[in-house]
């Protein structure tokens, strides 16, 4: 059985993340979605809220997924958990350059762990958690950027602030 | 069983290709190396010579590989042969931009076929079939760029020309 | 009245060109679509065929358009015809770099003529005349890349070859 | 009458901004220069100081300009004010990538509003408000980067700090 | 005698810096390594600690080097000290774009001072002080990124925090 | 004495080349301008004509220069002639990517030979031999792109064709 890991902040989950998650079924039999604990500071949503978003929006493929938190280098998490494929999305040239740096470092630290890239679908390549938060901050319509469940949570959050 | 396809010209096979081929074992159980027939014109090596290079240099993983020729769009070959993962390597920003165009086109033509990318190892990211032929053309030492079997064939070829 | 010029080869007209043409209505009152005569050599379609494609596919906005041939530097055509806005589309970083070189040259040669850029819609940014011809050459489905009238012409052309 | 909007922080106004403002006369009959209110925090100059800079340095084209503050998404400001052309400058590949993301988002939110790009003149493409502040912070000569009125204001500001 | 200057933060010194320092012998007879004082805030290591790292790890080429602190624009330091070659490394496209901006600014401010670039060796082009600190923060193995002396200092530092 | 080599086609010599040549005085005491013999095919000017252009336009710094032809890999020419610094200009991201590939290859073939890069001055970064020939082909004004001596030769050449 091939297990892959998709690490990130997911603050919040977007249609971009969902695209990568669903397309990962072509690469592995099980996908670990790993939420970085260190992204807690300065985050909009708590770790638990982000976990809930993923579980709710992916309930139809729940047997394919494990959602976890992690607090180490991704490659060290992989070694400890017998995972050898990291999955990442690329949306732009600057994403490519950033991901290349991390992939080169990871290969140096753990040559047996492979990083595999999917290119974001072109219709959604402009979506990022950052763009979602910026748009929401100015009361923009974010229904094309995130699932309904997430946009409801964002609206609640900005009402509180 | 997951089957992937690695399409290209392989004129000639380089250490860059071999890196992608071997790392593909993390993604699929069987890899079809598909040599584009249309690359015959203006090529240095015949289709048969390129097939021989791959078979010789990959004999230790021969059960993982199928080497074929193809003469259609890659996605049409995939549909006819039940393959749904295309594997491609990226060495640079310009590679990324070229591959993104092709991947976007392919998704439009065949949404169920996924293109998966590996980033070239940084020590060999400068290697391409084109660079090999240029270096050989000026009698440069290409032993760090291609396997011994290939460099012997290239030397013979340039002696004939 | 503001007049703009959209120079190119249009060999053949694609949905990418049509996107730029229609969006140009936000910038100018009249658009000159200028087909480069020098693109005749090695072209798939004759100048007349390309003119016909544009006229047919844009008949609903024919009062907005003038379709012409030109045989000089674009800025010299602009000077002779009292045009001072060149409109160009950008699909990618490599497009950006190419267009920047030309725009810098044009500003040096004719500081009063402005080049204005529209970014290709993300759903169609992978489309180019080159990609269309490549796909058609391998009998791929090009109905998502060009208007029906153009795809019929391409099919005829490839049947002849 | 065509009205365009040039949104930004203008903290401070540079020769780069002035280049875009003056060249916009080729695209529209009226230009709204819109200063983002949210850029107040961490800014060097107050909103009023920035407004004054623009009015002073552009007094010769004052009939072409409206200088305003805004506090929403740019596209929402456009809808409320009947503007349908956003004008932005691009200086580099990273600018291009950033602007593409915003333009894609804006097209999703408001398909009728067009974003039009001018490429920075090559002699001044290195100028940004950030570079100006960095240079001034180290007592560098900024007379080639901003108008005299602005450089006087910056000198006063750094004397106060 | 040709004197060059290599300005930076060196927080901490990496194998990337050492590569540039040693290769600079092909360009100049004396190299001034200039540590930016303003990088003190938010730095991991004090200016003195960084000076010590460089002196220790480069003791075999100490006659080639001068290690100094500086607190002005680099070009102003150059003018005051009779240096006319700035040496910088480039690892990526985004490095290139950043360095181009600074080099263009410097040429404007001081046309007689030349900036010369070396491209990072491909095996180490992913190394940066930032990546080192990130990896160390997660207890990753950094022995391939920095000299032994530096990795010992980092380990001590993170133990203290 | 430091000797550098500036290899290229120089078909024809442009203000871009002259900028690199003059700025090279900051890096070396002697500069070998090496014209690639293989660029003869499909060239506009003969090797002798290009040599004459360089000698004429650089006669004021003739003691700094040696103009030669070469017919091997640049690094092999360097080894045979005791040169260990290759000088190249970079005008754009695509130049950077191309030059990086060649520099990585050269370091593999000859680790002791260093490639040093100057970034093209921003006012002239759009100039290339290719752009000059394109502009001349359409009877454009090239006086801002090449020295008078070269533009006279180009005019003669295009009159002959």
Coordinates of C-alpha atoms in Angstrom, one line a residue, chain F residues 10-109:
Chain F
X10 CA 28.9 39.1 -31.8
X11 CA 26.8 38.9 -34.9
X12 CA 26.7 41.9 -34.8
X13 CA 28.4 43.7 -31.9
X14 CA 25.9 45.7 -29.9
X15 CA 25.9 48.4 -27.2
X16 CA 25.1 45.5 -24.9
X17 CA 28.3 43.7 -25.7
X18 CA 30.3 47.0 -25.4
X19 CA 28.8 47.6 -21.9
X20 CA 30.1 44.2 -20.7
X21 CA 33.5 44.7 -22.4
X22 CA 34.1 48.0 -20.7
X23 CA 32.9 47.0 -17.3
X24 CA 35.2 43.9 -17.5
X25 CA 38.1 46.2 -16.7
X26 CA 36.9 46.0 -13.1
X27 CA 37.5 42.2 -13.1
X28 CA 40.5 41.5 -15.2
X29 CA 43.7 43.1 -16.6
X30 CA 43.3 41.5 -20.0
X31 CA 40.1 40.4 -21.8
X32 CA 40.0 37.9 -24.6
X33 CA 37.0 38.4 -26.8
X34 CA 36.4 35.0 -28.3
X35 CA 34.2 34.7 -31.4
X36 CA 32.6 31.3 -31.8
X37 CA 33.5 29.9 -35.3
X38 CA 30.5 27.6 -35.3
X39 CA 28.3 30.7 -35.4
X40 CA 29.5 31.2 -39.0
X41 CA 26.6 29.3 -40.5
X42 CA 23.4 31.4 -40.6
X43 CA 25.3 34.4 -39.5
X44 CA 24.7 37.9 -41.0
X45 CA 28.4 38.9 -40.8
X46 CA 31.6 36.9 -41.5
X47 CA 34.0 36.2 -38.7
X48 CA 36.4 38.7 -40.2
X49 CA 33.7 41.4 -40.3
X50 CA 32.8 40.8 -36.7
X51 CA 36.5 41.0 -35.7
X52 CA 36.8 44.3 -37.5
X53 CA 33.7 45.7 -35.7
X54 CA 35.1 44.9 -32.3
X55 CA 38.6 46.3 -33.2
X56 CA 37.1 49.5 -34.6
X57 CA 34.6 50.2 -31.9
X58 CA 37.1 49.3 -29.1
X59 CA 40.2 50.9 -30.4
X60 CA 40.5 53.2 -27.4
X61 CA 40.9 50.1 -25.1
X62 CA 42.9 48.0 -27.6
X63 CA 45.7 47.2 -25.1
X64 CA 43.1 45.6 -22.8
X65 CA 41.7 43.3 -25.5
X66 CA 42.6 40.3 -27.6
X67 CA 40.1 39.3 -30.2
X68 CA 40.3 35.6 -31.3
X69 CA 38.2 32.9 -32.9
X70 CA 37.6 29.6 -31.2
X71 CA 36.2 26.2 -32.2
X72 CA 36.0 24.1 -29.1
X73 CA 34.2 24.1 -25.8
X74 CA 35.0 27.4 -24.0
X75 CA 36.4 25.6 -21.0
X76 CA 38.8 23.7 -23.3
X77 CA 39.9 27.0 -24.9
X78 CA 40.5 28.3 -21.4
X79 CA 42.6 25.3 -20.3
X80 CA 44.8 25.5 -23.5
X81 CA 45.3 29.3 -23.0
X82 CA 45.7 29.6 -19.2
X83 CA 42.5 31.6 -18.8
X84 CA 40.4 30.9 -15.6
X85 CA 37.7 33.5 -15.7
X86 CA 34.8 33.4 -18.1
X87 CA 32.7 36.6 -18.2
X88 CA 29.1 36.6 -19.3
X89 CA 26.2 39.1 -19.2
X90 CA 22.7 38.4 -18.0
X91 CA 19.7 40.5 -19.3
X92 CA 16.7 38.6 -18.2
X93 CA 15.4 35.6 -16.3
X94 CA 15.6 33.4 -19.4
X95 CA 19.2 34.5 -19.9
X96 CA 19.9 33.6 -16.3
X97 CA 18.4 30.1 -16.7
X98 CA 20.4 29.5 -19.9
X99 CA 23.7 30.8 -18.4
X100 CA 23.1 28.7 -15.2
X101 CA 22.9 25.5 -17.3
X102 CA 26.1 26.3 -19.1
X103 CA 27.9 27.4 -16.0
X104 CA 26.9 24.2 -14.1
X105 CA 28.2 22.1 -17.1
X106 CA 31.4 24.1 -17.2
X107 CA 32.0 23.6 -13.5
X108 CA 31.5 19.9 -13.9
X109 CA 34.0 19.8 -16.9

